[in-house]
Amino acid sequence: MKKLLLLLPLLLTPTPVMAQQVNYTQICTQYREVYTPGGHDYYGYYYPGKVTSERYVVPCNNTRYSYAEPLQVQPQKYTCAAVPVGAILGGIASYAATPRVADRWYMIPLGILGGGVVGNALC
């Protein structure tokens, strides 16, 4: 019975009303910078430019973030016809310039490579 009498005040007290309520508030700020360029006045004296910064308090729930898309450089879509033509002509020239048949196994690939490099330099 004593335990029931001890529990009775807990059941009858308005605990939700007496509970502590915590409010979290945010202060959101937005900055705007204005650049004033320098120059020369009427007498020819130079005055420097300055940057002024203004701070505004804005609501946090309606904050809009602006995101600038990064600039993407598109690759150039042209082909240079001088590279394969130079490689073919370099191979033919090295074949014709090599007198011994035994030396052609390495001279023709070198001629093709050299012709391709020269053709690439012409683009």
Backbone as CSV, one residue per row, in Angstrom:
resi,resn,N_x,N_y,N_z,CA_x,CA_y,CA_z,C_x,C_y,C_z
1,MET,0.814,-1.185,0.000,0.000,0.000,0.000,0.857,1.247,0.000
2,LYS,1.979,1.193,0.732,2.848,2.358,0.772,3.451,2.638,-0.609
3,LYS,3.740,1.574,-1.340,4.304,1.750,-2.673,3.283,2.381,-3.620
4,LEU,2.031,2.006,-3.452,0.989,2.579,-4.282,0.819,4.060,-3.987
5,LEU,0.928,4.445,-2.738,0.840,5.857,-2.378,2.046,6.636,-2.907
6,LEU,3.196,5.995,-3.014,4.371,6.667,-3.572,4.265,6.825,-5.083
7,LEU,3.605,5.869,-5.755,3.456,5.945,-7.194,2.317,6.855,-7.636
8,LEU,1.358,7.111,-6.768,0.212,7.934,-7.099,0.575,9.354,-7.503
9,PRO,1.501,10.054,-6.840,1.861,11.400,-7.307,2.554,11.386,-8.667
10,LEU,3.267,10.337,-8.953,3.915,10.264,-10.266,2.891,10.104,-11.378
11,LEU,1.826,9.408,-11.130,0.809,9.205,-12.140,-0.081,10.426,-12.327
12,LEU,-0.259,11.212,-11.294,-1.161,12.343,-11.356,-0.486,13.654,-11.756
13,THR,0.813,13.725,-11.705,1.488,14.976,-12.072,1.561,15.086,-13.594
14,PRO,1.383,16.269,-14.102,1.439,16.463,-15.556,2.891,16.514,-16.039
15,THR,3.500,15.371,-16.189,4.912,15.329,-16.575,5.173,15.848,-17.980
16,PRO,4.317,15.631,-18.988,4.626,16.207,-20.291,4.617,17.734,-20.279
17,VAL,3.773,18.309,-19.446,3.725,19.765,-19.369,4.947,20.303,-18.655
18,MET,5.441,19.580,-17.704,6.581,20.048,-16.922,7.917,19.670,-17.552
19,ALA,7.876,18.938,-18.636,9.125,18.540,-19.286,9.824,19.770,-19.858
20,GLN,11.114,19.700,-19.900,11.893,20.831,-20.406,11.874,20.822,-21.926
21,GLN,11.576,21.969,-22.467,11.544,22.102,-23.917,12.752,22.919,-24.339
22,VAL,13.490,22.404,-25.313,14.686,23.084,-25.790,14.445,23.492,-27.235
23,ASN,14.618,24.744,-27.516,14.478,25.252,-28.881,15.857,25.572,-29.418
24,TYR,16.152,25.020,-30.575,17.414,25.319,-31.233,17.129,26.307,-32.358
25,THR,17.811,27.393,-32.338,17.645,28.383,-33.394,18.978,28.584,-34.087
26,GLN,18.896,28.852,-35.345,20.094,29.103,-36.129,20.011,30.501,-36.697
27,ILE,21.140,31.109,-36.764,21.234,32.404,-37.427,22.103,32.193,-38.648
28,CYS,21.499,32.320,-39.793,22.230,32.129,-41.034,22.573,33.493,-41.608
29,THR,23.775,33.603,-42.070,24.225,34.871,-42.633,24.657,34.650,-44.068
30,GLN,24.539,35.700,-44.816,24.973,35.687,-46.197,25.846,36.925,-46.392
31,TYR,26.949,36.740,-47.081,27.885,37.832,-47.294,27.868,38.251,-48.758
32,ARG,28.059,39.525,-48.977,28.168,40.044,-50.332,29.367,40.977,-50.358
33,GLU,30.272,40.702,-51.258,31.461,41.531,-51.405,31.332,42.379,-52.656
34,VAL,31.677,43.648,-52.506,31.605,44.582,-53.621,32.996,45.167,-53.814
35,TYR,33.521,45.031,-55.008,34.844,45.560,-55.322,34.688,46.915,-56.013
36,THR,35.371,47.910,-55.467,35.409,49.234,-56.075,36.803,49.422,-56.654
37,PRO,36.920,49.552,-57.964,38.264,49.661,-58.550,38.904,51.009,-58.217
38,GLY,40.214,50.994,-58.191,40.958,52.229,-57.963,41.076,53.031,-59.253
39,GLY,41.664,54.153,-59.141,41.813,55.002,-60.321,42.527,56.291,-59.963
40,HIS,42.403,57.276,-60.827,43.020,58.576,-60.618,41.924,59.614,-60.426
41,ASP,42.165,60.533,-59.483,41.174,61.575,-59.266,41.422,62.756,-60.205
42,TYR,40.736,63.831,-59.964,40.780,65.006,-60.829,42.187,65.627,-60.880
43,TYR,42.932,65.511,-59.776,44.263,66.117,-59.696,45.378,65.174,-60.154
44,GLY,45.025,63.951,-60.537,46.021,63.012,-61.019,46.560,62.089,-59.951
45,TYR,46.049,62.197,-58.735,46.492,61.313,-57.661,45.779,59.967,-57.780
46,TYR,46.535,58.915,-57.484,45.978,57.571,-57.567,45.344,57.209,-56.234
47,TYR,44.152,56.661,-56.276,43.530,56.120,-55.072,43.307,54.633,-55.304
48,PRO,43.636,53.814,-54.288,43.554,52.357,-54.476,42.104,51.866,-54.441
49,GLY,41.913,50.713,-55.013,40.609,50.073,-54.967,40.381,49.437,-53.614
50,LYS,39.144,49.072,-53.337,38.845,48.459,-52.045,37.711,47.452,-52.213
51,VAL,37.645,46.559,-51.248,36.599,45.556,-51.205,35.779,45.808,-49.951
52,THR,34.490,46.011,-50.122,33.609,46.174,-48.976,32.758,44.927,-48.848
53,SER,32.554,44.498,-47.626,31.799,43.289,-47.357,30.572,43.659,-46.538
54,GLU,29.412,43.186,-46.975,28.167,43.420,-46.260,27.626,42.080,-45.783
55,ARG,27.080,42.066,-44.584,26.555,40.838,-43.994,25.053,40.969,-43.823
56,TYR,24.328,39.956,-44.266,22.874,39.933,-44.159,22.458,38.720,-43.345
57,VAL,21.408,38.883,-42.548,20.821,37.763,-41.825,19.663,37.251,-42.669
58,VAL,19.728,35.978,-43.020,18.713,35.379,-43.874,18.112,34.186,-43.142
59,PRO,16.885,33.801,-43.478,16.300,32.613,-42.844,17.031,31.354,-43.301
60,CYS,17.202,30.425,-42.376,17.991,29.225,-42.664,17.216,28.177,-43.446
61,ASN,15.906,28.117,-43.283,15.170,27.055,-43.941,14.955,27.334,-45.420
62,ASN,15.080,28.554,-45.855,14.905,28.878,-47.269,16.227,29.221,-47.939
63,THR,17.293,28.650,-47.436,18.605,28.961,-47.980,18.760,28.305,-49.338
64,ARG,19.166,29.078,-50.287,19.416,28.552,-51.625,20.917,28.609,-51.883
65,TYR,21.435,27.482,-52.241,22.855,27.414,-52.534,23.028,27.410,-54.041
66,SER,23.893,28.243,-54.501,24.171,28.249,-55.936,25.461,27.478,-56.173
67,TYR,25.409,26.618,-57.143,26.553,25.780,-57.463,26.935,26.043,-58.902
68,ALA,28.140,26.478,-59.103,28.624,26.740,-60.455,29.191,25.444,-61.022
69,GLU,28.687,25.055,-62.154,29.194,23.855,-62.809,30.621,24.105,-63.281
70,PRO,31.515,23.145,-63.066,32.878,23.336,-63.543,32.931,23.371,-65.068
71,LEU,33.803,24.173,-65.543,33.964,24.306,-66.987,34.659,23.063,-67.524
72,GLN,33.992,22.397,-68.443,34.559,21.193,-69.014,35.064,21.501,-70.413
73,VAL,36.323,21.210,-70.612,36.936,21.463,-71.904,36.654,20.274,-72.807
74,GLN,36.046,20.553,-73.927,35.749,19.498,-74.881,37.000,19.187,-75.697
75,PRO,37.298,17.910,-75.885,38.468,17.575,-76.699,38.232,17.967,-78.154
76,GLN,39.312,18.316,-78.808,39.204,18.703,-80.214,38.925,17.457,-81.039
77,LYS,37.999,17.587,-81.962,37.552,16.434,-82.726,38.021,16.510,-84.174
78,TYR,39.258,16.839,-84.354,39.780,16.814,-85.711,40.888,15.777,-85.764
79,THR,41.050,15.212,-86.915,42.114,14.237,-87.108,43.091,14.797,-88.128
80,CYS,44.300,14.478,-87.924,45.344,14.969,-88.820,45.743,13.809,-89.737
81,ALA,45.615,14.014,-91.022,45.923,12.958,-91.985,47.413,12.849,-92.265
82,ALA,48.218,13.788,-91.723,49.645,13.763,-92.016,50.369,12.655,-91.261
83,VAL,49.817,12.186,-90.143,50.506,11.156,-89.356,50.523,9.817,-90.097
84,PRO,49.392,9.276,-90.555,49.504,7.988,-91.268,50.200,8.112,-92.615
85,VAL,50.018,9.243,-93.278,50.704,9.433,-94.563,52.213,9.497,-94.339
86,GLY,52.627,10.212,-93.286,54.064,10.289,-92.969,54.629,8.942,-92.585
87,ALA,53.844,8.129,-91.867,54.319,6.800,-91.475,54.477,5.900,-92.695
88,ILE,53.530,5.960,-93.601,53.627,5.128,-94.820,54.810,5.568,-95.673
89,LEU,54.959,6.879,-95.880,56.084,7.372,-96.685,57.424,7.094,-96.013
90,GLY,57.474,7.180,-94.677,58.718,6.858,-93.966,59.093,5.399,-94.110
91,GLY,58.102,4.506,-94.075,58.377,3.082,-94.267,58.857,2.771,-95.665
92,ILE,58.223,3.412,-96.659,58.654,3.197,-98.058,60.051,3.749,-98.283
93,ALA,60.318,4.941,-97.703,61.641,5.546,-97.885,62.725,4.719,-97.213
94,SER,62.434,4.170,-96.042,63.462,3.347,-95.383,63.656,2.016,-96.112
95,TYR,62.624,1.478,-96.735,62.777,0.268,-97.524,63.656,0.529,-98.744
96,ALA,63.427,1.668,-99.377,64.208,1.987,-100.575,65.635,2.380,-100.230
97,ALA,65.835,2.965,-99.034,67.177,3.448,-98.697,68.075,2.359,-98.119
98,THR,67.518,1.233,-97.737,68.325,0.171,-97.142,68.795,-0.784,-98.233
99,PRO,70.134,-0.853,-98.493,70.606,-1.718,-99.578,70.595,-3.204,-99.210
100,ARG,70.817,-3.549,-97.976,70.901,-4.954,-97.601,69.553,-5.437,-97.081
101,VAL,69.141,-6.587,-97.498,67.872,-7.164,-97.067,67.920,-7.535,-95.592
102,ALA,69.079,-7.887,-95.080,69.217,-8.288,-93.678,69.005,-7.120,-92.726
103,ASP,69.180,-5.880,-93.170,69.011,-4.712,-92.299,67.591,-4.143,-92.335
104,ARG,66.753,-4.659,-93.185,65.413,-4.076,-93.341,64.482,-4.412,-92.175
105,TRP,64.764,-5.427,-91.381,63.878,-5.820,-90.293,63.804,-4.761,-89.206
106,TYR,64.808,-3.935,-89.067,64.735,-2.861,-88.074,64.680,-1.488,-88.722
107,MET,65.047,-1.349,-89.992,65.027,-0.039,-90.641,63.611,0.378,-91.053
108,ILE,62.791,-0.569,-91.465,61.420,-0.224,-91.870,60.585,0.261,-90.661
109,PRO,60.619,-0.423,-89.513,59.887,0.126,-88.356,60.426,1.486,-87.899
110,LEU,61.746,1.673,-88.000,62.299,2.996,-87.654,61.835,4.062,-88.635
111,GLY,61.730,3.719,-89.907,61.227,4.659,-90.902,59.763,4.997,-90.681
112,ILE,58.974,3.989,-90.300,57.558,4.232,-90.006,57.420,5.138,-88.783
113,LEU,58.198,4.864,-87.758,58.166,5.697,-86.550,58.627,7.114,-86.842
114,GLY,59.705,7.263,-87.577,60.186,8.600,-87.927,59.223,9.358,-88.804
115,GLY,58.585,8.698,-89.776,57.593,9.335,-90.612,56.369,9.772,-89.831
116,GLY,55.946,8.952,-88.838,54.811,9.316,-87.986,55.122,10.523,-87.124
117,VAL,56.355,10.590,-86.606,56.763,11.746,-85.792,56.798,13.022,-86.642
118,VAL,57.343,12.928,-87.832,57.370,14.100,-88.727,55.961,14.492,-89.127
119,GLY,55.091,13.530,-89.396,53.701,13.825,-89.729,52.956,14.467,-88.563
120,ASN,53.247,14.036,-87.353,52.634,14.633,-86.176,53.109,16.056,-85.957
121,ALA,54.349,16.320,-86.284,54.888,17.679,-86.127,54.266,18.645,-87.137
122,LEU,53.785,18.131,-88.257,53.166,18.990,-89.280,51.734,19.365,-88.938
123,CYS,51.108,18.662,-87.996,49.713,18.971,-87.638,49.604,20.238,-86.813
